[in-house]
Coordinates of C-alpha atoms in Angstrom, one line a residue:
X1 CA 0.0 0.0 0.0
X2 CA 2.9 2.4 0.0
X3 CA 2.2 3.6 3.5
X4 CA 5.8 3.2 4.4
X5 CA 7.6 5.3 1.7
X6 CA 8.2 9.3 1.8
X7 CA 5.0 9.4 -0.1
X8 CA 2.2 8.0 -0.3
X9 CA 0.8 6.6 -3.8
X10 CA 3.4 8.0 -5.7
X11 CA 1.5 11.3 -4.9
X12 CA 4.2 13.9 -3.7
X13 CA 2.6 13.3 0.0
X14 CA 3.2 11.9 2.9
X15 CA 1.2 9.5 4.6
X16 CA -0.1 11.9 7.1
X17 CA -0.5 14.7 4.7
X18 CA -2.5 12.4 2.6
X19 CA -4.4 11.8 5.6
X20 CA -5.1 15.8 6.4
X21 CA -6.9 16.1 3.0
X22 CA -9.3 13.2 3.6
X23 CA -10.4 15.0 6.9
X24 CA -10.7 18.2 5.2
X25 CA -13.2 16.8 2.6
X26 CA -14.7 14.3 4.7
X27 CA -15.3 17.4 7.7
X28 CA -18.2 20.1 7.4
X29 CA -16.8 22.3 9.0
X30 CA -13.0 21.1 8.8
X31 CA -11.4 22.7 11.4
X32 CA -7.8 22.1 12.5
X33 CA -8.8 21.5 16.2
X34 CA -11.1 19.2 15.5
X35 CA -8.6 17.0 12.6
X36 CA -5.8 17.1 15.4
X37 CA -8.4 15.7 18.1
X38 CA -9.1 13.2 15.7
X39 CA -5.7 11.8 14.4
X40 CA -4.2 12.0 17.8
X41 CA -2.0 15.1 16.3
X42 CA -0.2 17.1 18.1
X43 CA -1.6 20.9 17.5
X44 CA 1.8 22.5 16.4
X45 CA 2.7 19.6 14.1
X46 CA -1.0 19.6 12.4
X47 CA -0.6 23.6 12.3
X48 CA 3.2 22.4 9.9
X49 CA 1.6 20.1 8.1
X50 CA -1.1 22.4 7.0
X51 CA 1.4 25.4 6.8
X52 CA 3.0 22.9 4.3
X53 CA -0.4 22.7 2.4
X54 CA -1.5 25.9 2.2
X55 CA 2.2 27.1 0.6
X56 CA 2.1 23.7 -2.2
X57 CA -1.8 25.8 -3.1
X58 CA -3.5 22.6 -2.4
X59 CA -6.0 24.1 1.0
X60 CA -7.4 27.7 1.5
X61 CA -8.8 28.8 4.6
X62 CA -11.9 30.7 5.3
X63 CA -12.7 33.5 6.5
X64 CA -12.2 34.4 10.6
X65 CA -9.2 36.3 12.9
X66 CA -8.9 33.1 15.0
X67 CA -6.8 30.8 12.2
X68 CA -7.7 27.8 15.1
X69 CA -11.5 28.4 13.7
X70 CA -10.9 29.1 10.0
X71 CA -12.7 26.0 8.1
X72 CA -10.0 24.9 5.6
X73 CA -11.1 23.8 2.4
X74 CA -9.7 21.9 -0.9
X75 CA -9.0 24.2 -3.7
X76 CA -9.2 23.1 -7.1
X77 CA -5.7 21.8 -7.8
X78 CA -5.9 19.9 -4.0
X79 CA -9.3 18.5 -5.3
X80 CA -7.4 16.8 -8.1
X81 CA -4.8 15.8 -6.5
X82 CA -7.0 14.0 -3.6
X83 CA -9.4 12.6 -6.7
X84 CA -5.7 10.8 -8.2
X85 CA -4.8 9.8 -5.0
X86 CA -8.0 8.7 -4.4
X87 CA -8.2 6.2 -7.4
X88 CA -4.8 5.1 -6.8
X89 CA -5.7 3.8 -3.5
X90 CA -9.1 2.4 -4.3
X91 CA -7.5 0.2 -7.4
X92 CA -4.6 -0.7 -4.9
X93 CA -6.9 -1.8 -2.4
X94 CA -8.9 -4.1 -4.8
X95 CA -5.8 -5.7 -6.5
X96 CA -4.4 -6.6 -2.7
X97 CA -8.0 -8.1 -2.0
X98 CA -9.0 -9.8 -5.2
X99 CA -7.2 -13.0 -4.5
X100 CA -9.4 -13.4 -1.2
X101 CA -12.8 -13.5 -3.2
X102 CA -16.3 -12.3 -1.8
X103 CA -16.5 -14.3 1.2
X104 CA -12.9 -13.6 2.0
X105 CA -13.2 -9.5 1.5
X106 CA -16.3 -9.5 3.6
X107 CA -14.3 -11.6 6.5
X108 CA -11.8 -8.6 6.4
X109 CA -13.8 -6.2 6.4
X110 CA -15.4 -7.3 9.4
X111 CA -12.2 -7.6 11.3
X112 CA -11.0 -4.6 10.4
X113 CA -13.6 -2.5 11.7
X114 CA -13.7 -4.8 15.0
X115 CA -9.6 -3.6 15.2
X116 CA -10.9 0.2 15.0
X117 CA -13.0 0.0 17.8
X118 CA -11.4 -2.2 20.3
X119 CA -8.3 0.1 19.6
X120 CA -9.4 3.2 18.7
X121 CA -13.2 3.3 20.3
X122 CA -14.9 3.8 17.1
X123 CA -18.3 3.1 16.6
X124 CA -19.7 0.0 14.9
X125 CA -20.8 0.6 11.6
X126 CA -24.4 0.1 10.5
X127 CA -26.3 -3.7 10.7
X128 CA -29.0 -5.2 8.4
X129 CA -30.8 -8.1 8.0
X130 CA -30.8 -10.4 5.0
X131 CA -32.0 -14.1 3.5
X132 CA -29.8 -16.9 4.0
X133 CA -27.6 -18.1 1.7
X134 CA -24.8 -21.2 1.4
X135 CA -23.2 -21.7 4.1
X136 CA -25.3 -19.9 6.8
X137 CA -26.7 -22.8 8.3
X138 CA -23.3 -24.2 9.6
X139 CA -22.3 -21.2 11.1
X140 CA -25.3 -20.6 12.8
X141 CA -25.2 -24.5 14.3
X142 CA -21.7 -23.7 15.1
X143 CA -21.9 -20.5 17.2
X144 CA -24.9 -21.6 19.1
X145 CA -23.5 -24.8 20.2
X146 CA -20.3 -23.0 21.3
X147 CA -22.3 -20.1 23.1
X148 CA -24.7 -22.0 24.4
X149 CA -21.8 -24.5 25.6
X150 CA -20.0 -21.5 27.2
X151 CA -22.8 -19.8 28.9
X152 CA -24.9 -22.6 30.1
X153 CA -22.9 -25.9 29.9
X154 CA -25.2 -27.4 27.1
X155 CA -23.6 -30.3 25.7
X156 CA -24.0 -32.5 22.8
X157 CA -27.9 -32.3 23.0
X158 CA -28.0 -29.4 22.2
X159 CA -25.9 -29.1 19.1
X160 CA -27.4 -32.2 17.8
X161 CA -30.7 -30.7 18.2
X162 CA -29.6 -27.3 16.6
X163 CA -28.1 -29.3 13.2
X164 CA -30.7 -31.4 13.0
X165 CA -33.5 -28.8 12.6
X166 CA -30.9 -26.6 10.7
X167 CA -30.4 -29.9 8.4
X168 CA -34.7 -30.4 8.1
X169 CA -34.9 -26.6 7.3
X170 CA -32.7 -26.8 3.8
X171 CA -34.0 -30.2 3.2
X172 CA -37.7 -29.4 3.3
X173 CA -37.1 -25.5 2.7
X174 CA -40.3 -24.1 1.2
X175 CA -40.0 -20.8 0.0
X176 CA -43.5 -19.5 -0.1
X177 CA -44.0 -20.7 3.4
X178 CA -40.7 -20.7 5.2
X179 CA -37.4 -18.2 5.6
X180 CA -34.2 -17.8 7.6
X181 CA -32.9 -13.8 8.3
X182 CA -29.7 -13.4 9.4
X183 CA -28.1 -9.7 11.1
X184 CA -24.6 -9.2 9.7
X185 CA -22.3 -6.0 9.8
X186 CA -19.8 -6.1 7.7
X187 CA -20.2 -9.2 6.5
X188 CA -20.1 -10.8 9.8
X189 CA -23.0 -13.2 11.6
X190 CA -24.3 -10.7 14.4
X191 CA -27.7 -13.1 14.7
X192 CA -30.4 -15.2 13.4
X193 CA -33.6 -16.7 13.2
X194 CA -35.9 -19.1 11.6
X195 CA -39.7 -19.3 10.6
X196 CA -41.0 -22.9 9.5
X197 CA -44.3 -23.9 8.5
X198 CA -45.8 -26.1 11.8
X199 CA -49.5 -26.6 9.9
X200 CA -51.5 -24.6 7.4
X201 CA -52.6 -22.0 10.1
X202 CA -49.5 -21.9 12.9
X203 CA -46.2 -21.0 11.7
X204 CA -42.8 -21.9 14.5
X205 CA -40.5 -19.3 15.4
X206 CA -37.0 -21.3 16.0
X207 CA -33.6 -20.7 16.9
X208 CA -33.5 -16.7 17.6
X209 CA -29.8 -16.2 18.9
X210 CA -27.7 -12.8 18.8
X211 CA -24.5 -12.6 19.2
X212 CA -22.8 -10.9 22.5
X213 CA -21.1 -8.1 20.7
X214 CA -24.6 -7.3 19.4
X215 CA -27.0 -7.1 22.2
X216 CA -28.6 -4.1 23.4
X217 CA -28.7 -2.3 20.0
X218 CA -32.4 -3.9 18.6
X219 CA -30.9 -7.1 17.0
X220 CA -33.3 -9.2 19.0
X221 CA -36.4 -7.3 18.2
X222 CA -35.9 -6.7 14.7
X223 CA -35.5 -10.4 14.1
X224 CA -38.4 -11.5 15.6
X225 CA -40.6 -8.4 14.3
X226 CA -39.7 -9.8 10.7
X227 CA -40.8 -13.2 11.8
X228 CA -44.2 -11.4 12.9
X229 CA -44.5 -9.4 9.6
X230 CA -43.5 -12.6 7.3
X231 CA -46.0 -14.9 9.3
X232 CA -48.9 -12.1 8.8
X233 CA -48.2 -11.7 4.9
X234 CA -48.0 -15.3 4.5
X235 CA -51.3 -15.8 6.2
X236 CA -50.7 -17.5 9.2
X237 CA -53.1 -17.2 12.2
X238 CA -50.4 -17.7 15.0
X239 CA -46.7 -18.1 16.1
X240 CA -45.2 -20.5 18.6
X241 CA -41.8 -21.3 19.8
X242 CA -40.4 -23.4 22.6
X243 CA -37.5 -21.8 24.6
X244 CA -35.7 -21.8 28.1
X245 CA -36.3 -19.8 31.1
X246 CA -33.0 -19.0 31.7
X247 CA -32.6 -17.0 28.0
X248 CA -33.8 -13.8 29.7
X249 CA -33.3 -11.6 26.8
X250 CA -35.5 -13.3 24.6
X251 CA -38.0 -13.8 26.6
X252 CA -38.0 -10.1 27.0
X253 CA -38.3 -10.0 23.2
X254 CA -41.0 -12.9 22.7
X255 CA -43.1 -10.8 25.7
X256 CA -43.0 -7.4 24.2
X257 CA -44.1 -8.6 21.2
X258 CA -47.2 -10.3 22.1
X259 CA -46.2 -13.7 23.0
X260 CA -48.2 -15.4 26.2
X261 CA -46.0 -18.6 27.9
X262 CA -46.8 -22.3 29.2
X263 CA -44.4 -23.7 31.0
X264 CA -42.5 -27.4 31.4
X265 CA -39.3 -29.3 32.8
X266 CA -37.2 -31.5 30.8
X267 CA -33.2 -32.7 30.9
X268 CA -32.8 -33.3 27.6
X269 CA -29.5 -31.5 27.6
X270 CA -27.3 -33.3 30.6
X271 CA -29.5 -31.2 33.7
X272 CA -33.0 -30.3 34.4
X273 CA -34.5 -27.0 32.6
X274 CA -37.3 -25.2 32.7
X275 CA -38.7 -25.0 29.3
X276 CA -41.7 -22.8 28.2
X277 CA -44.0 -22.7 24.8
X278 CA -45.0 -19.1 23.7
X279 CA -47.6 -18.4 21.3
X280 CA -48.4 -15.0 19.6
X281 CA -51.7 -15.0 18.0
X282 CA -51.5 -12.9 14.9

């Protein structure tokens, strides 16, 4: 990527330099205070680098008598070259990548923007939800049976239980009737959850986990509100599901959408539980 050479790209910048432009046009305002807070900069070395800038004719300042609150701006020849080096780096970037394929560049993605925040506090970036596709369904078995291993001591039970109904899903998969949503951020599994077709009138919700980096921002209740919506467009009369007591947070979910509870004991899974049937009538 260049990022160790006296300039960057080939463009006649440094690293950090290069750096200072993509503030300035990323910034509305882009004052220097608020680029040095931001790159850790110390304010004398930002006020160089900018010095440096300003004299090659590639930033103006506005207007003000406090230079620390002039809003600097690109002028036309630092437009062109931040457009250059902008290319540059986008055609570097995909060359480097290419050779990891989609699933690959999606992984990356992912853990980069888990490094920024654990080191540098930044926020997550946004999450959707989507269809499944190849591959889902042994991921999902996967990190259940490991999180429900870690958290509860579930053993083999439960992850024979969790591939065998992941296993019936694809196998008797019916489109019209039937769907799997999984969260992701950046390409990576925050959650999931399955709707399958119990009789002509009662649709079962199944296997709603989230992931722990991803509690607390709505993953939950969005996954389970597109269960609802599915089940009502479909033309189902009612939801159930079977959990556990102890999965606190979705039970929260299951009562604030609508869901009423019976209650049982089994030990299918090494040690007595307390399990419970909900049902949402629709």
């Amino acid at each position: 990527m260049g990022l160790l050479g006296p300039r960057y790209m080939g463009s006649g910048l440094s690293v950090v330099e290069a750096r200072v432009l993509y503030e300035i046009v990323h910034r509305e305002p882009a004052l220097a205070r608020d680029i040095a807070a931001a790159l850790r900069l110390d304010p004398g070395y930002l006020s160089r680098i900018v010095g440096r800038l300003l004299k090659r004719g590639l930033v103006e300042r506005g207007r003000g008598e406090d230079a620390r609150e002039r809003p600097l701006s690109l002028t036309c020849t630092g437009k062109s070259a931040y457009d250059r080096l902008d290319r540059t780096t986008a055609a570097q970037t995909a060359r480097l990548i290419a050779p990891l394929g989609e699933d690959g560049a999606r992984r990356l993605a992912a853990l980069l923007e888990e490094a920024g925040a654990l080191l540098f506090g930044s926020k997550p970036g946004e999450w959707s939800l989507r269809t499944f596709r190849p591959g889902d369904m042994g991921l999902i078995t996967a990190r259940q049976s490991i999180l429900y291993h870690e958290t509860y001591g579930w053993g083999r039970g439960m992850e024979a239980l969790i591939g065998e109904i992941t296993a019936a899903f694809l196998r008797d998969f019916k489109p019209e009737r039937e769907q799997c949503w999984i969260a992701e951020r950046g390409g990576r599994m925050l959650g999931s959850v399955f709707l399958v077709e119990d009789d002509t009138e009662t649709a079962r919700l199944r296997l709603l986990y989230v992931e722990p980096e991803a509690r607390g921002i709505g993953v939950g209740q969005a996954l389970v509100k597109q269960c609802t919506a599915f089940a009502r467009e479909t033309g189902y009369r009612r939801i159930v599901l079977w959990t556990h007591a102890v999965l606190e947070s979705a039970r929260r979910i299951y009562a604030a959408e609508g869901y009423r509870i019976e209650t049982h004991t089994h030990d299918d899974f090494g040690k007595p539980e307390l399990s419970e049937s909900w049902l949402l009538e629709l």
